[in-house]
JSON list of C-alpha atoms in Angstrom, two decimals:
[
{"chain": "A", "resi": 1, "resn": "UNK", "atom": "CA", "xyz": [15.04, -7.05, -11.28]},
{"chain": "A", "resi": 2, "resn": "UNK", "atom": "CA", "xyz": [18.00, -5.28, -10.15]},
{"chain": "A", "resi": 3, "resn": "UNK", "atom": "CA", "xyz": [20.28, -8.41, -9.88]},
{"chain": "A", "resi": 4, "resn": "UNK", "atom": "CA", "xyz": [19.71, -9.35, -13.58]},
{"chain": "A", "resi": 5, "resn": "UNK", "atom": "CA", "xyz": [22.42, -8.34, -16.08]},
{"chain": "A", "resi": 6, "resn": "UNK", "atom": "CA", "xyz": [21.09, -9.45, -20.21]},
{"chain": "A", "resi": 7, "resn": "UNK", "atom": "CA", "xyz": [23.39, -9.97, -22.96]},
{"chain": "A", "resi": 8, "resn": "UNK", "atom": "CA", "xyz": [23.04, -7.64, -25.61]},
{"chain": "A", "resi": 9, "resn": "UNK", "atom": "CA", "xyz": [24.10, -7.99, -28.87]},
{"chain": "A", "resi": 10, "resn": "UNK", "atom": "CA", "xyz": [25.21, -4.11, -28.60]},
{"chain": "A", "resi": 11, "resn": "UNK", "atom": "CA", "xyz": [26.64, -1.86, -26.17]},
{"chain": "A", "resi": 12, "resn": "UNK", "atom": "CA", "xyz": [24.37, -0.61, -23.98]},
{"chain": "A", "resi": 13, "resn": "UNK", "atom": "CA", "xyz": [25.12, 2.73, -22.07]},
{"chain": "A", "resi": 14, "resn": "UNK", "atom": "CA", "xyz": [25.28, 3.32, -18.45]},
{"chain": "A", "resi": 15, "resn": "UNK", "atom": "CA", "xyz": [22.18, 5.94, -18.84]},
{"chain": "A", "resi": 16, "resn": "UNK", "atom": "CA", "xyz": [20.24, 3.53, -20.76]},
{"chain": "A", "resi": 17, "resn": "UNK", "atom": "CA", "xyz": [20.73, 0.47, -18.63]},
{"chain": "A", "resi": 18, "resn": "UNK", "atom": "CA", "xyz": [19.31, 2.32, -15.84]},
{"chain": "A", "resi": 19, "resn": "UNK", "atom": "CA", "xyz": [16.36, 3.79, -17.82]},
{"chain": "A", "resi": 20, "resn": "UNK", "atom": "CA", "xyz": [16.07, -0.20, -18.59]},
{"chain": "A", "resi": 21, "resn": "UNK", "atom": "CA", "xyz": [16.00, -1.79, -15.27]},
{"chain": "A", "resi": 22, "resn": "UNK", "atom": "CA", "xyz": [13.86, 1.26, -13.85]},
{"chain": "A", "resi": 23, "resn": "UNK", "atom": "CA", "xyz": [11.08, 0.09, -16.75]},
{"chain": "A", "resi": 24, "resn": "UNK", "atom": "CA", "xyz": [11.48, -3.20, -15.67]},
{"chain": "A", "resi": 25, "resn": "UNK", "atom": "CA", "xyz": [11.15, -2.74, -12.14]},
{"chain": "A", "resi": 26, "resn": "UNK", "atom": "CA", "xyz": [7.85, -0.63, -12.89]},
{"chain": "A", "resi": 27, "resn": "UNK", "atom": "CA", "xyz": [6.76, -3.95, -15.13]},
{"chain": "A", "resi": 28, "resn": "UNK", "atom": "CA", "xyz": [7.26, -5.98, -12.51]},
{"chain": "A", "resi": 29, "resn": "UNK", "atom": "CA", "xyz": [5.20, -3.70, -9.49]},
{"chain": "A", "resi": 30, "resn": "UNK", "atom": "CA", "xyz": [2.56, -3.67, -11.87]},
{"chain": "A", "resi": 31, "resn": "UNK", "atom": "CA", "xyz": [2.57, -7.17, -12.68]},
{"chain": "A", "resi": 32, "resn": "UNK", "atom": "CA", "xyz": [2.61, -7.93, -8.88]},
{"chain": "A", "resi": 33, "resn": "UNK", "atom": "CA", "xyz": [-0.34, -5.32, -8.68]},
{"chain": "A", "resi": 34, "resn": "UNK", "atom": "CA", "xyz": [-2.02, -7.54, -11.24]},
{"chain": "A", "resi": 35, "resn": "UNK", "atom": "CA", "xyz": [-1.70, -10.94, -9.42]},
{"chain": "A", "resi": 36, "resn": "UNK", "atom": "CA", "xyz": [-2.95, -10.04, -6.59]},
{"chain": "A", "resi": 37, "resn": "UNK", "atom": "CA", "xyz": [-6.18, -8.83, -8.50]},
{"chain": "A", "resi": 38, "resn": "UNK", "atom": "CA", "xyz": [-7.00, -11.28, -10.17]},
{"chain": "A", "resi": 39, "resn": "UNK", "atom": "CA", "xyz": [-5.95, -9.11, -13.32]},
{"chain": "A", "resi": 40, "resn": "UNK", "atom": "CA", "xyz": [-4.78, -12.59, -14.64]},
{"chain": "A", "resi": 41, "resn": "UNK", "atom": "CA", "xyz": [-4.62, -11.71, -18.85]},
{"chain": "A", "resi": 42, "resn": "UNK", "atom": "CA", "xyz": [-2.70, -8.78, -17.80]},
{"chain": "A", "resi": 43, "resn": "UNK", "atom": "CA", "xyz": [-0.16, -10.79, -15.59]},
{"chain": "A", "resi": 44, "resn": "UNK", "atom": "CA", "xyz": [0.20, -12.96, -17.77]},
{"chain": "A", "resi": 45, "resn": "UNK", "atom": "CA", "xyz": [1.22, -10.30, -20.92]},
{"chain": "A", "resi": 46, "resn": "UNK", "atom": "CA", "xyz": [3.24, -8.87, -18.14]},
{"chain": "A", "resi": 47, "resn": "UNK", "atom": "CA", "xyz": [5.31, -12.23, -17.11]},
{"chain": "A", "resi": 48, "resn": "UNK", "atom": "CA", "xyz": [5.83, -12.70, -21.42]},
{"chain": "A", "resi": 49, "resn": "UNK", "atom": "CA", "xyz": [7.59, -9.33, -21.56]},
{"chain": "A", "resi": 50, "resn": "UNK", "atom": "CA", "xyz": [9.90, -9.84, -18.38]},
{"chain": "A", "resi": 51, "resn": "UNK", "atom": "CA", "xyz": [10.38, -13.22, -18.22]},
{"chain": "A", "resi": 52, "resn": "UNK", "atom": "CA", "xyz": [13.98, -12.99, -20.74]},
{"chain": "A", "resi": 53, "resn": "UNK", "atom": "CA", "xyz": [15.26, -10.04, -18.05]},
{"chain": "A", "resi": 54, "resn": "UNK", "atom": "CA", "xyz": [13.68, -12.38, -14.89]},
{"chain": "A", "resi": 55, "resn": "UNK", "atom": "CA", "xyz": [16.02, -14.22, -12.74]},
{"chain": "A", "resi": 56, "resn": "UNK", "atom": "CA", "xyz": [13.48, -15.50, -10.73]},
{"chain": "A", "resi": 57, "resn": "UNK", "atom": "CA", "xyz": [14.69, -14.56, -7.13]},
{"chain": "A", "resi": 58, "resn": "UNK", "atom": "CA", "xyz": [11.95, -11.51, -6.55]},
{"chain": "A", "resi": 59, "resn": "UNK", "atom": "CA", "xyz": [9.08, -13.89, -6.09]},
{"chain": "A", "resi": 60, "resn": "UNK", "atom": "CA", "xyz": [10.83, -16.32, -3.71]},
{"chain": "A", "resi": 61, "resn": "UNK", "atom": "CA", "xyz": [12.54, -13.57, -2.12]},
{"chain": "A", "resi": 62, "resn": "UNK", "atom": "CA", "xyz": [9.68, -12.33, -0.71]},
{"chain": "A", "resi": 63, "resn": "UNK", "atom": "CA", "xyz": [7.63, -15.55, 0.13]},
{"chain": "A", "resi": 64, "resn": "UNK", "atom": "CA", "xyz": [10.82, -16.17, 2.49]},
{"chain": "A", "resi": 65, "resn": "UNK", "atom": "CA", "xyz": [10.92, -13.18, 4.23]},
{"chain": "A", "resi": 66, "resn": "UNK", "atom": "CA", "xyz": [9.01, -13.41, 7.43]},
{"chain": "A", "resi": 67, "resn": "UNK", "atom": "CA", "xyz": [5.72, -11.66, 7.97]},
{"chain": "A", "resi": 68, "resn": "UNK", "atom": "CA", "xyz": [2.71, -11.17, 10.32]},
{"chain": "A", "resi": 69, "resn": "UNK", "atom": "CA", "xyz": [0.26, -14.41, 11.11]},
{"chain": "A", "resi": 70, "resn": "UNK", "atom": "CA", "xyz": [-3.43, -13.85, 9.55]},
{"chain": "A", "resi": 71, "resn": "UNK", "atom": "CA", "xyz": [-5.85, -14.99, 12.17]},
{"chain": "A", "resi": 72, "resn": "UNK", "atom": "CA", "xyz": [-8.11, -18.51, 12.28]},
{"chain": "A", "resi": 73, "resn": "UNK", "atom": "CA", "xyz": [-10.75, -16.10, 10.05]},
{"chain": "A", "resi": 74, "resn": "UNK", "atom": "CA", "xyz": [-8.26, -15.06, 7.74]},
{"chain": "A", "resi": 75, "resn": "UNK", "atom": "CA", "xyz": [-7.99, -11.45, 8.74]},
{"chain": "A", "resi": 76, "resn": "UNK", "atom": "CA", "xyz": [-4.58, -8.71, 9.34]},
{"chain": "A", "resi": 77, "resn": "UNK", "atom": "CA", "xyz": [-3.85, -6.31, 12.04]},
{"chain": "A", "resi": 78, "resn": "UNK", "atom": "CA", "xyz": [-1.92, -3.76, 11.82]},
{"chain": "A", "resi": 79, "resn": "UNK", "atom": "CA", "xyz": [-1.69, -0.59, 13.66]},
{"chain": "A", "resi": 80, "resn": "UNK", "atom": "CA", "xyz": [0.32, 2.88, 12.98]},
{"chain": "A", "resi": 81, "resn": "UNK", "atom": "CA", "xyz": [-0.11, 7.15, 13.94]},
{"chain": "A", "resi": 82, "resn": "UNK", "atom": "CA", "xyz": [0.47, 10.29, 12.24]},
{"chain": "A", "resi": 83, "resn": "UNK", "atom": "CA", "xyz": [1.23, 13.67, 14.42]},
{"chain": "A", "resi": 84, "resn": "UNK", "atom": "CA", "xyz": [-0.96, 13.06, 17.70]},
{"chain": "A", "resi": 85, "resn": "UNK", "atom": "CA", "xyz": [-3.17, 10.48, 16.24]},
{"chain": "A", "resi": 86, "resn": "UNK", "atom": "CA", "xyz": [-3.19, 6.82, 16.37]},
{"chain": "A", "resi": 87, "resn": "UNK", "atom": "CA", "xyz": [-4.85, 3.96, 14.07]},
{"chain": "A", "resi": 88, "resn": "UNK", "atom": "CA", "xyz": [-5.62, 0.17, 14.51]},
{"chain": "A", "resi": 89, "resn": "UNK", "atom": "CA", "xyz": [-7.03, -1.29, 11.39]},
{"chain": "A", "resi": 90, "resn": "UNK", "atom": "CA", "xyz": [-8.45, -5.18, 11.19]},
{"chain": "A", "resi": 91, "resn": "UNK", "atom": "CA", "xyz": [-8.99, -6.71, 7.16]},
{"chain": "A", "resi": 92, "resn": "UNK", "atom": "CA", "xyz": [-10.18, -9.74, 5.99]},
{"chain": "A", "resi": 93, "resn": "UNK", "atom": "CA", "xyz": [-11.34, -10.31, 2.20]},
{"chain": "A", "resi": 94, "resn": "UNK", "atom": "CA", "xyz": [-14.30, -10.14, 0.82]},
{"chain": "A", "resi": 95, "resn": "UNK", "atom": "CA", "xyz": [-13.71, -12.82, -2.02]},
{"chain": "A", "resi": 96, "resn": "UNK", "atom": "CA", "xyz": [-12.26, -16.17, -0.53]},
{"chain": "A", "resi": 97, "resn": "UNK", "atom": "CA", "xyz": [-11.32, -16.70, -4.08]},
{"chain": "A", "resi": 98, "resn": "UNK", "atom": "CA", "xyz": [-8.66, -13.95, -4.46]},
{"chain": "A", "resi": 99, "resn": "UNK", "atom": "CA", "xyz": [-5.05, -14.88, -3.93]},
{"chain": "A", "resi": 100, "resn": "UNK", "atom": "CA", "xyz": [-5.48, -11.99, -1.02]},
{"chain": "A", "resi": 101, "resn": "UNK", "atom": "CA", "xyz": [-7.26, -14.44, 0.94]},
{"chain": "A", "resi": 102, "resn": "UNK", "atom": "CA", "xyz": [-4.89, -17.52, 0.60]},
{"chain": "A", "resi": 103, "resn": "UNK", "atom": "CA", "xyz": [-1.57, -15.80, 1.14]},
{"chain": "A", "resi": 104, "resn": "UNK", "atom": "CA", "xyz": [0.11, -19.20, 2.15]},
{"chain": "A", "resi": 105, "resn": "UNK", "atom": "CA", "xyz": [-0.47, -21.06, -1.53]},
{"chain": "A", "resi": 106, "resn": "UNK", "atom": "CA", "xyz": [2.18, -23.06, -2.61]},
{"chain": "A", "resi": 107, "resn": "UNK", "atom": "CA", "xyz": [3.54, -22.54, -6.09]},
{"chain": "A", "resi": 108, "resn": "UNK", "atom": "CA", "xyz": [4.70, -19.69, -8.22]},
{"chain": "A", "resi": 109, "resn": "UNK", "atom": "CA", "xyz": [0.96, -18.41, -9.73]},
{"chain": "A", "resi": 110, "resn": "UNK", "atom": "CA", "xyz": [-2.35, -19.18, -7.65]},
{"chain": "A", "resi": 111, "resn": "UNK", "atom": "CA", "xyz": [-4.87, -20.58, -9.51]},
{"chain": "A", "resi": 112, "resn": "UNK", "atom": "CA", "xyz": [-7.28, -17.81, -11.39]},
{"chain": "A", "resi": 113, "resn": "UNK", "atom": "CA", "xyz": [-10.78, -18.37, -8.94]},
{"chain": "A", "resi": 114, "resn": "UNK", "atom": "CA", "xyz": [-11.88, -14.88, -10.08]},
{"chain": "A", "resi": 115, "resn": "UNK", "atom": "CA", "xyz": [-12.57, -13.18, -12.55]},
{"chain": "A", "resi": 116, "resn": "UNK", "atom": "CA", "xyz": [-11.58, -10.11, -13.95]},
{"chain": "A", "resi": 117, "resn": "UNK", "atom": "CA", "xyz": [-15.06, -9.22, -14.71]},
{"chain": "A", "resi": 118, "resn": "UNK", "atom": "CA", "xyz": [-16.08, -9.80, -11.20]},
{"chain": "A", "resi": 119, "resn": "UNK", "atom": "CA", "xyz": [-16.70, -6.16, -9.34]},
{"chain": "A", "resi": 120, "resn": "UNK", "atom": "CA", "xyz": [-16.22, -6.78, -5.36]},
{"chain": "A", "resi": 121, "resn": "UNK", "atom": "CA", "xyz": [-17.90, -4.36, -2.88]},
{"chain": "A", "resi": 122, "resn": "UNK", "atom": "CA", "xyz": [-16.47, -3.84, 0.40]},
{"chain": "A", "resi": 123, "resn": "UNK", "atom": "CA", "xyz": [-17.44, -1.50, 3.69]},
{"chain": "A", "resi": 124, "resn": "UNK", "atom": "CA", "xyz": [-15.30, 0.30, 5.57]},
{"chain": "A", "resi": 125, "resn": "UNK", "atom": "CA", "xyz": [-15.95, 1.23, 9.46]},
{"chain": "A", "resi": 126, "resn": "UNK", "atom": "CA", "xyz": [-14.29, 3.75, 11.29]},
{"chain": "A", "resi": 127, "resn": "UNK", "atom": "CA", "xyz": [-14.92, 3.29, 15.03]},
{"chain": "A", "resi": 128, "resn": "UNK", "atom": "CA", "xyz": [-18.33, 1.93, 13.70]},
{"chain": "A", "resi": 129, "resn": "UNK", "atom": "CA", "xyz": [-19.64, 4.03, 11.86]},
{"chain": "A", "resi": 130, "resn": "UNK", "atom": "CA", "xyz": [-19.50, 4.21, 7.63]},
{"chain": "A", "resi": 131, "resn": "UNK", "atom": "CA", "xyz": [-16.03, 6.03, 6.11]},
{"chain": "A", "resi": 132, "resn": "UNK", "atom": "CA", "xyz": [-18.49, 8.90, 4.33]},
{"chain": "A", "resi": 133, "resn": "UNK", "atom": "CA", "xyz": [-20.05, 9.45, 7.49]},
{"chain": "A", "resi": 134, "resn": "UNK", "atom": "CA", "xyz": [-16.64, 9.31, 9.85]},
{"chain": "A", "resi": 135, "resn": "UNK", "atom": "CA", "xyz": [-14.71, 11.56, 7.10]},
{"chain": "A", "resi": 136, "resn": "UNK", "atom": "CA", "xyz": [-16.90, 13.79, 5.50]},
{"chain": "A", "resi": 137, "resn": "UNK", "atom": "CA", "xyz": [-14.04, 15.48, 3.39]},
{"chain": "A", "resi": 138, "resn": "UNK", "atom": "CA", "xyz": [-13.67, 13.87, -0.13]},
{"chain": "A", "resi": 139, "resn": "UNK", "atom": "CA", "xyz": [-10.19, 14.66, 0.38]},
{"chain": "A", "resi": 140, "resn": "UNK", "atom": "CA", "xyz": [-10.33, 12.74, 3.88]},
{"chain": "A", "resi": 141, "resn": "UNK", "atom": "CA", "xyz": [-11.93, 9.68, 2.91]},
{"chain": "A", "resi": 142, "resn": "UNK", "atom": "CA", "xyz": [-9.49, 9.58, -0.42]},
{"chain": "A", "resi": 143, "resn": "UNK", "atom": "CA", "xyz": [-7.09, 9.46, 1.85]},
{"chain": "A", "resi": 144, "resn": "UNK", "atom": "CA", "xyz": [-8.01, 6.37, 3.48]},
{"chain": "A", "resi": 145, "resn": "UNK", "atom": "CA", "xyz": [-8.56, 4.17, 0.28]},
{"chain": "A", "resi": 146, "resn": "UNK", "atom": "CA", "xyz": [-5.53, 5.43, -1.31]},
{"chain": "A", "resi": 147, "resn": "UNK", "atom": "CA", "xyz": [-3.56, 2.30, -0.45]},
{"chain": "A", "resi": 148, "resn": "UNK", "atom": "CA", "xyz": [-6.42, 0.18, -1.56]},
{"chain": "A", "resi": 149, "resn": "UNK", "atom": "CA", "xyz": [-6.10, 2.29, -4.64]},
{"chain": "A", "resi": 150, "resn": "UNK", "atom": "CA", "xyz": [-2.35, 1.59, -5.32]},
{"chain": "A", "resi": 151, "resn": "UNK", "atom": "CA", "xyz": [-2.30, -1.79, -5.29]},
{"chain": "A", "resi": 152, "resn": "UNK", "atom": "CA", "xyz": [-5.83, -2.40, -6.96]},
{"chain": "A", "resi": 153, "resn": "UNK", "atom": "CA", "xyz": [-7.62, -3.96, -4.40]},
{"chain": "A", "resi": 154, "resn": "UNK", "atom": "CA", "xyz": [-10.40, -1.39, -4.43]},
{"chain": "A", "resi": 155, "resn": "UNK", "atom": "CA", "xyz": [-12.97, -3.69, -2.71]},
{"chain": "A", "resi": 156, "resn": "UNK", "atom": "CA", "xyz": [-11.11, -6.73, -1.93]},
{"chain": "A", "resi": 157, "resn": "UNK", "atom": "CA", "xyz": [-11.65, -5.98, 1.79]},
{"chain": "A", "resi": 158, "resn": "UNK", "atom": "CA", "xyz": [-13.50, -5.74, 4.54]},
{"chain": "A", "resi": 159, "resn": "UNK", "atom": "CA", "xyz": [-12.03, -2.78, 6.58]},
{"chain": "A", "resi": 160, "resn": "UNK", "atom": "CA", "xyz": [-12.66, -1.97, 10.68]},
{"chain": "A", "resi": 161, "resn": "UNK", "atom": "CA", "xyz": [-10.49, 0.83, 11.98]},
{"chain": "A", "resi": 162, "resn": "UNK", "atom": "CA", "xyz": [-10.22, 2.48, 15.50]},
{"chain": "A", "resi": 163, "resn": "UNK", "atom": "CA", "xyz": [-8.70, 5.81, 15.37]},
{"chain": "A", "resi": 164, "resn": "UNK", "atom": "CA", "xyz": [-8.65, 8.36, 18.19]},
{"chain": "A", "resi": 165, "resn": "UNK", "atom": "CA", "xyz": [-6.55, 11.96, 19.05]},
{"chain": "A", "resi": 166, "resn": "UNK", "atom": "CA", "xyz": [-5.57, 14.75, 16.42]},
{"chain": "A", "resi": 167, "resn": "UNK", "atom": "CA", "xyz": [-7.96, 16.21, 13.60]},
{"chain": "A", "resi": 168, "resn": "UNK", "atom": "CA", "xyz": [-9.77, 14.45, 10.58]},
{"chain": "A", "resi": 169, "resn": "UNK", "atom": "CA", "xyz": [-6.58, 15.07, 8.46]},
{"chain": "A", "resi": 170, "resn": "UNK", "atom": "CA", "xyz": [-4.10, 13.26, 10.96]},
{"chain": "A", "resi": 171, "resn": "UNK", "atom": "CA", "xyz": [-6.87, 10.28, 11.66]},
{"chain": "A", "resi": 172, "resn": "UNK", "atom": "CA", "xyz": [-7.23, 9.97, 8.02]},
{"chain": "A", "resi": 173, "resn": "UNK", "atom": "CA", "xyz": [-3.39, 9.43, 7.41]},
{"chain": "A", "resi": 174, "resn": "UNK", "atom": "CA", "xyz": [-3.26, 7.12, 10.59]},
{"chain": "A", "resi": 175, "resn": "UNK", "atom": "CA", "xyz": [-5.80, 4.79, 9.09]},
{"chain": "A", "resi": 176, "resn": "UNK", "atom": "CA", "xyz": [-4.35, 4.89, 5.64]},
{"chain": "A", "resi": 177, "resn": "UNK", "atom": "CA", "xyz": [-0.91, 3.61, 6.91]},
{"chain": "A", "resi": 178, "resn": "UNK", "atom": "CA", "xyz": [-2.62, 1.12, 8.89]},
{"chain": "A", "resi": 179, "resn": "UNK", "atom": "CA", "xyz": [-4.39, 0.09, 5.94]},
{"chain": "A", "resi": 180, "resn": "UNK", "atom": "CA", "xyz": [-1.30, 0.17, 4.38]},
{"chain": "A", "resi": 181, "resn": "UNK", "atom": "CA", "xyz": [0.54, -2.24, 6.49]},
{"chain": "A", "resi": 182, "resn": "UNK", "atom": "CA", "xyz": [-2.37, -4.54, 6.75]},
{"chain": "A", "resi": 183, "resn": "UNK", "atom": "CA", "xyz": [-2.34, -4.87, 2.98]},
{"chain": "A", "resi": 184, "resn": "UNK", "atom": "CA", "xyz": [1.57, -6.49, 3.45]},
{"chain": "A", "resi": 185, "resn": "UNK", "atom": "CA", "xyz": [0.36, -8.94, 5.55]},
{"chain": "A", "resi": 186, "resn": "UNK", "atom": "CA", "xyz": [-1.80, -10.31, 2.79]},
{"chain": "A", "resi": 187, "resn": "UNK", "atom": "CA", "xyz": [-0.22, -9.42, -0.61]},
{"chain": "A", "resi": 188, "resn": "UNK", "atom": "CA", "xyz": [3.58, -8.31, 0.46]},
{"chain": "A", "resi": 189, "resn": "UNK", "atom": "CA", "xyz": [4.31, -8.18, -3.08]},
{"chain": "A", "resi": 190, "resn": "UNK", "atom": "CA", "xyz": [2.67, -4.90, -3.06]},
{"chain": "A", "resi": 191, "resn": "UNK", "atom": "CA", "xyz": [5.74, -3.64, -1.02]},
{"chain": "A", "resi": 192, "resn": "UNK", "atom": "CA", "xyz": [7.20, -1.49, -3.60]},
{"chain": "A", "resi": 193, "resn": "UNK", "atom": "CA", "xyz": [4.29, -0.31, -4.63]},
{"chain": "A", "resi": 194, "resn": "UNK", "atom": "CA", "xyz": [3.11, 0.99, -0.99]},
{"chain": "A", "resi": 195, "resn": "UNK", "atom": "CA", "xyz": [6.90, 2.05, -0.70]},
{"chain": "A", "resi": 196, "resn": "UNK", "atom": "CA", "xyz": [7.01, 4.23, -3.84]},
{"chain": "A", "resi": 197, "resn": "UNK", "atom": "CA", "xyz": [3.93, 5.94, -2.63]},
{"chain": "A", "resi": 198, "resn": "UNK", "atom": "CA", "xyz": [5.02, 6.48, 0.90]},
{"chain": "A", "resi": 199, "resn": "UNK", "atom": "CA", "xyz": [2.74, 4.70, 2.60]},
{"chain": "A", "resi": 200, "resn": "UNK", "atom": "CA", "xyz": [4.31, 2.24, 4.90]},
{"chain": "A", "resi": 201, "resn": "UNK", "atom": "CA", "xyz": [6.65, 4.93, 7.05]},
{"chain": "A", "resi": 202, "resn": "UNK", "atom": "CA", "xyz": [4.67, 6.83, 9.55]},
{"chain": "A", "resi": 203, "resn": "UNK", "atom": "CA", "xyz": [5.15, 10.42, 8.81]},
{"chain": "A", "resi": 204, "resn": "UNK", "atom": "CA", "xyz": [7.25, 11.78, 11.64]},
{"chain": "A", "resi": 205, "resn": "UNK", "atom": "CA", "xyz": [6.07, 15.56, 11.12]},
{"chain": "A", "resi": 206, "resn": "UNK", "atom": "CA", "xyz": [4.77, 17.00, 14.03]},
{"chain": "A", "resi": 207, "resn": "UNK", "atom": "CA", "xyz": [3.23, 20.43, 14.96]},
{"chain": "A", "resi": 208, "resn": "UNK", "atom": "CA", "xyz": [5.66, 22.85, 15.47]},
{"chain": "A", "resi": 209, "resn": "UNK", "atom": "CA", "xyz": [5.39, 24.40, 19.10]},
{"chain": "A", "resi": 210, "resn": "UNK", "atom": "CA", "xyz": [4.73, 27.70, 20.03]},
{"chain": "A", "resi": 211, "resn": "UNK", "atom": "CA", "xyz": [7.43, 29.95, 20.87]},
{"chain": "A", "resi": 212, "resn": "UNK", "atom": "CA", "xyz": [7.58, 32.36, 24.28]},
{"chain": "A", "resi": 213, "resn": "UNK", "atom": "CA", "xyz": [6.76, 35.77, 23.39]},
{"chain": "A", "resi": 214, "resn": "UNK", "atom": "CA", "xyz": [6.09, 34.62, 19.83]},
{"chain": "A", "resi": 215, "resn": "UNK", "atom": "CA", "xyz": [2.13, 34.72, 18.62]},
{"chain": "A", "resi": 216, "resn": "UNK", "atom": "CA", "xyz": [2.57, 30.99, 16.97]},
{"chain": "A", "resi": 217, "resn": "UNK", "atom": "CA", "xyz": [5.86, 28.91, 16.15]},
{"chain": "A", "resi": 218, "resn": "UNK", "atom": "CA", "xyz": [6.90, 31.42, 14.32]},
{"chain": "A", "resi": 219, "resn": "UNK", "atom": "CA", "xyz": [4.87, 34.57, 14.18]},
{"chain": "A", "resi": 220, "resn": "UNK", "atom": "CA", "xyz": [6.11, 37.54, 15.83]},
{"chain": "A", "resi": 221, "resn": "UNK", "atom": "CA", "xyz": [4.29, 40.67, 17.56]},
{"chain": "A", "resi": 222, "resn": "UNK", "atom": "CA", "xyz": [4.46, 43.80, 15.06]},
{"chain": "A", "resi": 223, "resn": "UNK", "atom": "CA", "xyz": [7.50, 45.73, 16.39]},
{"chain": "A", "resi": 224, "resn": "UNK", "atom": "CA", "xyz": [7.46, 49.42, 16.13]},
{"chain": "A", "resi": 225, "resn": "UNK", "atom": "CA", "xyz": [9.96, 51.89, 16.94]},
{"chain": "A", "resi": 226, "resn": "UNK", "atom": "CA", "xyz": [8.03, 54.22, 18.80]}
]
């Protein structure tokens, strides 16, 4: 959407061209949110109002760019950390009907096998055992789904995560970017959408160490003058 330059039959300011393409590049997120599912009325309102700013180079921008294999079963692996913790996720749809699952169709717009009306119900293991049980923070398990959450596939997969090291809060982040990443393998459309919410970057914040003769990183013993 950035490339594209429309005629107007006005001047159009610097401030407001860039207030246009930043709607349009929103439009667009959304409408790849909406492909992938299965949202299909709403892509298709979505396409109507972009299409006359569209230059068509996103779409096949992406398919060309060169991306992870799915296995013989159809499923992503993807692995990633946060501070001492470290994640390795495994997905594979639910639905065989959602473009998710057939990330190597041909053509511009898969065909609509789903429909919008059609609630999917997933599970999601964390070293075997059920995400409210692994996590049982609400904050945790949000965590964890967020990515799901982001791109609307809430459901659309089947989710099997090894974590080990750190604390619930560092496991739950380790997953999530996992998650994350094994989402790009099957919908990389959803790129800026995981991008804009930071969730395909490991975090590289670590624990600060403690300090000699300090209490903690940076507390220091209560100094008195006599």
């Amino acid at each position: 959407m950035r490339d594209t330059k429309p005629d107007f039959d006005y001047p159009v300011g610097v401030a407001k061209y860039k207030r246009l393409i930043s709607v349009l590049d929103d439009l667009a997120r959304i409408r790849g949110v909406a492909r992938y599912a299965g949202l299909w009325e709403m892509y298709d309102r979505l396409s109507d109002a972009v299409r006359q700013f569209d230059t068509g180079k996103g779409e096949a921008t992406v398919g060309e760019r060169k991306r992870g294999e799915l296995d013989a079963y159809g499923r992503s692996y993807a692995h990633s950390g946060r501070k001492t913790s470290s994640a390795r996720a495994w997905m594979i749809p639910t639905d065989p009907g959602l473009p998710t699952a057939r990330p190597q169709t041909e053509g511009g717009t898969p065909a609509a096998t789903t429909s919008a009306t059609h609630f999917l119900t997933s599970k999601i293991l964390i070293n075997s055992a059920p995400l409210s049980t692994y996590f049982t923070q609400t904050l945790d398990r949000e965590r964890v789904v967020r990515p799901l959450r982001v791109t609307g596939l809430l459901g659309a997969f089947n989710i099997f995560a090894l974590v080990r090291g750190g604390g619930t809060t560092g496991q739950a982040d380790a997953v999530a970017s996992a998650v994350a990443r094994a989402i790009m393998l099957h919908a990389p459309q959803m790129k800026g959408a995981l991008a804009e919410a930071g969730l395909l970057h490991r975090d590289p914040r670590m624990v600060e160490r403690k300090k000699t003769n300090l209490l903690k990183a940076r507390e220091a013993r209560t100094w008195t003058k006599r």
